[in-house]
Tab-separated table of C-alpha atoms in Angstrom:
chain	number	residue	atom	x	y	z
A	1	GLU	CA	-0.287	0.626	0.363
A	2	VAL	CA	1.056	2.641	-0.841
A	3	GLN	CA	1.438	5.512	2.074
A	4	LEU	CA	2.880	8.340	3.887
A	5	VAL	CA	3.407	8.760	6.991
A	6	GLU	CA	4.460	12.456	9.375
A	7	SER	CA	5.846	12.371	12.654
A	8	GLY	CA	7.239	15.239	14.869
A	9	GLY	CA	5.220	17.901	15.368
A	10	GLY	CA	4.013	18.862	18.762
A	11	LEU	CA	4.149	22.365	20.724
A	12	VAL	CA	7.117	24.939	20.367
A	13	GLN	CA	7.758	28.315	21.522
A	14	PRO	CA	8.649	31.074	19.436
A	15	GLY	CA	11.697	30.738	17.836
A	16	GLY	CA	12.313	27.432	17.938
A	17	SER	CA	12.862	24.650	16.354
A	18	LEU	CA	11.863	21.503	15.478
A	19	ARG	CA	12.326	18.183	12.203
A	20	LEU	CA	9.335	17.041	10.941
A	21	SER	CA	9.758	13.195	9.409
A	22	CYS	CA	7.875	12.511	6.986
A	23	ALA	CA	8.012	7.602	6.253
A	24	ALA	CA	6.895	6.575	2.608
A	25	SER	CA	6.391	2.949	1.732
A	26	GLY	CA	4.828	1.374	-0.924
A	27	PHE	CA	6.262	3.025	-3.758
A	28	THR	CA	10.237	3.287	-5.291
A	29	PHE	CA	10.666	6.917	-2.551
A	30	SER	CA	13.564	8.099	-4.658
A	31	SER	CA	12.316	8.430	-7.993
A	32	TYR	CA	9.398	10.829	-7.001
A	33	GLY	CA	9.748	15.042	-6.051
A	34	MET	CA	7.919	15.214	-2.955
A	35	SER	CA	6.855	18.420	-1.580
A	36	TRP	CA	4.962	19.965	1.748
A	37	VAL	CA	2.179	21.933	2.211
A	38	ARG	CA	0.764	23.307	5.462
A	39	GLN	CA	-2.847	24.703	6.448
A	40	ALA	CA	-3.587	26.997	9.369
A	41	PRO	CA	-6.189	26.530	11.564
A	42	GLY	CA	-9.565	27.154	8.862
A	43	LYS	CA	-7.369	28.214	6.102
A	44	GLY	CA	-6.346	27.689	3.054
A	45	LEU	CA	-3.772	24.824	1.562
A	46	GLU	CA	-0.064	26.684	1.234
A	47	TRP	CA	2.963	24.851	-0.285
A	48	LEU	CA	6.239	24.987	0.949
A	49	SER	CA	8.835	23.493	-0.494
A	50	GLY	CA	9.745	21.053	-2.640
A	51	ILE	CA	12.687	18.645	-3.543
A	52	SER	CA	14.136	16.797	-5.874
A	53	GLY	CA	14.667	12.507	-6.321
A	54	SER	CA	17.457	13.064	-5.565
A	55	GLY	CA	17.474	15.418	-3.090
A	56	GLY	CA	19.938	18.157	-5.211
A	57	ILE	CA	17.410	20.502	-5.600
A	58	THR	CA	15.442	22.487	-3.218
A	59	TYR	CA	12.798	24.748	-4.030
A	60	TYR	CA	10.470	27.482	-1.313
A	61	ALA	CA	8.288	29.168	-0.652
A	62	ASP	CA	9.407	33.032	-0.316
A	63	SER	CA	7.071	33.132	3.074
A	64	VAL	CA	9.481	30.535	5.261
A	65	LYS	CA	12.811	30.454	2.688
A	66	GLY	CA	15.368	31.008	4.759
A	67	ARG	CA	13.763	29.278	7.792
A	68	PHE	CA	12.834	26.107	6.808
A	69	THR	CA	15.145	23.849	5.035
A	70	THR	CA	13.543	20.352	3.145
A	71	SER	CA	15.790	17.118	3.194
A	72	ARG	CA	14.953	13.645	2.297
A	73	ASP	CA	17.297	10.646	3.297
A	74	ASN	CA	16.709	7.948	0.079
A	75	SER	CA	18.209	4.850	2.257
A	76	LYS	CA	15.303	5.163	4.823
A	77	ASN	CA	12.960	6.374	2.182
A	78	THR	CA	12.259	9.819	4.736
A	79	LEU	CA	11.745	13.435	3.819
A	80	TYR	CA	12.252	15.311	6.749
A	81	LEU	CA	11.632	19.713	6.903
A	82	GLN	CA	13.313	21.268	9.537
A	83	LEU	CA	12.000	24.131	10.375
A	84	ASN	CA	13.291	27.048	12.755
A	85	SER	CA	12.575	30.933	13.913
A	86	LEU	CA	8.983	29.615	14.677
A	87	ARG	CA	5.968	32.105	15.122
A	88	ALA	CA	2.558	32.171	16.194
A	89	GLU	CA	2.324	32.111	12.018
A	90	ASP	CA	4.185	29.181	11.037
A	91	THR	CA	0.727	27.232	13.688
A	92	ALA	CA	-0.598	25.131	11.106
A	93	VAL	CA	-0.914	20.934	10.250
A	94	TYR	CA	2.014	20.270	7.893
A	95	TYR	CA	1.108	17.218	4.790
A	96	CYS	CA	4.166	15.831	3.102
A	97	ALA	CA	2.853	14.798	-0.322
A	98	ASN	CA	4.167	12.919	-3.410
A	99	GLU	CA	4.653	14.633	-6.695
A	100	GLY	CA	3.371	12.882	-9.912
A	101	VAL	CA	5.520	12.318	-12.687
A	102	ALA	CA	5.491	13.213	-16.121
A	103	THR	CA	1.990	15.829	-16.827
A	104	LYS	CA	1.082	15.132	-12.761
A	105	SER	CA	5.432	16.740	-12.124
A	106	GLY	CA	3.806	18.936	-9.883
A	107	VAL	CA	0.689	17.185	-8.839
A	108	PHE	CA	0.092	16.305	-5.043
A	109	ASP	CA	-1.261	12.964	-5.617
A	110	ILE	CA	-0.770	10.879	-2.912
A	111	TRP	CA	-0.637	12.437	0.932
A	112	GLY	CA	0.128	11.798	4.321
A	113	GLN	CA	-2.767	12.732	7.322
A	114	GLY	CA	-0.436	16.099	8.743
A	115	THR	CA	0.960	16.146	12.013
A	116	MET	CA	-0.035	19.549	14.310
A	117	VAL	CA	2.701	22.107	14.964
A	118	THR	CA	1.399	24.225	17.369
A	119	VAL	CA	3.670	27.593	18.346
A	120	SER	CA	3.005	29.799	21.387
A	121	SER	CA	3.832	30.221	24.695
B	1	ASP	CA	4.375	34.271	-7.346
B	2	ILE	CA	1.367	33.260	-9.450
B	3	GLN	CA	-1.590	33.895	-7.575
B	4	MET	CA	-4.657	31.679	-7.849
B	5	THR	CA	-8.062	33.197	-7.512
B	6	GLN	CA	-11.183	30.285	-7.151
B	7	SER	CA	-14.863	32.109	-7.186
B	8	PRO	CA	-17.015	31.731	-5.717
B	9	SER	CA	-15.935	31.437	-1.928
B	10	THR	CA	-18.591	29.137	-0.920
B	11	LEU	CA	-21.263	27.803	-2.478
B	12	SER	CA	-25.121	26.765	-1.325
B	13	ALA	CA	-25.750	23.545	-3.259
B	14	SER	CA	-28.756	20.836	-3.796
B	15	VAL	CA	-27.963	17.048	-4.556
B	16	GLY	CA	-28.871	16.818	-7.616
B	17	ASP	CA	-27.553	19.684	-8.868
B	18	ARG	CA	-24.390	20.360	-10.580
B	19	VAL	CA	-22.274	23.032	-10.113
B	20	THR	CA	-19.014	25.274	-11.455
B	21	ILE	CA	-16.245	26.321	-9.659
B	22	THR	CA	-14.091	29.313	-10.954
B	23	CYS	CA	-10.638	29.639	-10.947
B	24	ARG	CA	-8.041	32.325	-12.262
B	25	ALA	CA	-4.486	32.730	-12.772
B	26	SER	CA	-2.371	35.608	-12.504
B	27	GLN	CA	-0.669	34.794	-15.337
B	28	SER	CA	-0.853	31.845	-17.956
B	29	ILE	CA	-0.305	28.353	-16.912
B	30	ARG	CA	-0.611	26.946	-19.840
B	31	SER	CA	-3.037	23.777	-18.614
B	32	TRP	CA	-0.375	22.777	-15.552
B	33	LEU	CA	-3.165	22.585	-13.557
B	34	ALA	CA	-4.853	20.837	-10.658
B	35	TRP	CA	-8.256	20.440	-8.675
B	36	TYR	CA	-8.563	18.977	-5.099
B	37	GLN	CA	-10.773	18.287	-3.191
B	38	GLN	CA	-10.456	18.145	0.531
B	39	LYS	CA	-13.144	17.140	4.007
B	40	PRO	CA	-13.124	17.995	7.412
B	41	GLY	CA	-9.654	16.667	9.329
B	42	LYS	CA	-8.945	15.438	6.483
B	43	ALA	CA	-5.615	15.714	3.644
B	44	PRO	CA	-7.152	16.788	0.394
B	45	ASN	CA	-8.113	13.768	-2.280
B	46	LEU	CA	-6.732	14.991	-5.931
B	47	LEU	CA	-9.229	15.175	-8.614
B	48	ILE	CA	-8.135	16.718	-11.709
B	49	TYR	CA	-4.678	17.671	-13.164
B	50	ARG	CA	-3.765	18.840	-16.633
B	51	ALA	CA	-6.611	21.022	-16.227
B	52	SER	CA	-8.934	17.775	-17.345
B	53	SER	CA	-7.629	14.783	-16.968
B	54	LEU	CA	-9.426	12.764	-14.246
B	55	GLU	CA	-7.844	11.354	-11.546
B	56	SER	CA	-7.367	7.224	-11.516
B	57	GLY	CA	-10.505	6.295	-9.386
B	58	VAL	CA	-12.743	9.391	-9.641
B	59	PRO	CA	-16.298	9.326	-10.519
B	60	SER	CA	-16.864	11.187	-13.631
B	61	ARG	CA	-19.643	13.573	-12.520
B	62	PHE	CA	-15.971	15.918	-11.885
B	63	SER	CA	-14.867	17.243	-14.796
B	64	GLY	CA	-12.110	20.319	-15.906
B	65	SER	CA	-11.832	22.381	-18.141
B	66	GLY	CA	-9.459	25.561	-19.508
B	67	SER	CA	-6.451	26.790	-20.509
B	68	GLY	CA	-4.670	29.535	-19.801
B	69	THR	CA	-5.843	31.498	-17.637
B	70	GLU	CA	-9.144	30.768	-16.824
B	71	PHE	CA	-10.678	27.196	-15.284
B	72	THR	CA	-13.789	25.507	-14.014
B	73	LEU	CA	-14.172	22.631	-12.378
B	74	THR	CA	-17.561	20.741	-12.548
B	75	ILE	CA	-19.271	18.709	-10.644
B	76	SER	CA	-23.171	17.404	-12.440
B	77	ASN	CA	-25.338	15.589	-10.278
B	78	LEU	CA	-23.682	16.738	-7.022
B	79	GLN	CA	-24.173	14.139	-4.743
B	80	PRO	CA	-23.990	13.515	-0.374
B	81	ASP	CA	-20.024	13.018	-0.315
B	82	ASP	CA	-19.267	15.984	-2.668
B	83	PHE	CA	-19.692	19.060	0.032
B	84	ALA	CA	-16.145	19.255	0.925
B	85	THR	CA	-14.143	22.524	-0.005
B	86	TYR	CA	-12.104	22.129	-3.406
B	87	TYR	CA	-8.751	23.709	-3.995
B	88	CYS	CA	-7.134	24.461	-7.247
B	89	GLN	CA	-3.325	25.268	-8.181
B	90	GLN	CA	-1.136	25.455	-10.223
B	91	TYR	CA	2.143	23.739	-11.152
B	92	ASN	CA	3.027	25.742	-14.588
B	93	SER	CA	6.173	27.336	-11.770
B	94	TYR	CA	7.769	27.558	-8.187
B	95	ALA	CA	6.491	27.931	-6.840
B	96	TRP	CA	3.397	25.935	-6.669
B	97	THR	CA	0.451	27.693	-5.335
B	98	PHE	CA	-2.956	27.143	-4.283
B	99	GLY	CA	-6.420	28.422	-4.344
B	100	GLN	CA	-8.203	29.767	-1.357
B	101	GLY	CA	-10.626	27.585	-1.606
B	102	THR	CA	-14.768	27.027	-2.449
B	103	LYS	CA	-16.864	25.680	0.235
B	104	VAL	CA	-19.454	24.061	-1.527
B	105	GLU	CA	-22.204	23.485	1.132
B	106	ILE	CA	-25.775	21.785	2.305
B	107	LYS	CA	-28.094	24.282	0.614
């Protein structure tokens, strides 16, 4: 079964750091680009970052550039998001998502269940 | 970044209705547009990609059209399971961006 499972969310103080993980199974992880998307409570979806299958290319939204870092370990079939200098407005459910290939490259056809990050003192 | 604007923000409809949601891009994205459905507390689910291609397993009552800057998602014969929030997403160029969402409510 194709599956993405996020972990690592929780309560963190403003200015703090957190690392999220996304464990993949059921597909050839290294063949696919991956992304992180978040959703603040009651709000819409916001794409944050993407990474190529090899991990050699990364992309970031302006809102998180310089604060968040995406990486992957293909030997462990795991995607990571390092969140630094966290702010209250970073409070959200964080999803990892698999990007498709060919005409679906950039399309999120597999999503994890999400992990909640709360930034509060 | 490319801005995506959906309309309406909320739509009230009845079972059996045909509903249309519009998504406009701030610049041409050719046909690189996807549509997702999201239910409360759940991750989004892909419906349509490349503007009009139906994702495997998605009912045929969902259809997409458009190119350039204007796109539509149509749900014909609305079913109880279709009451949800719908998002468009452009993947023409980074940063990928989503519309703000359209909530389809029961009238």
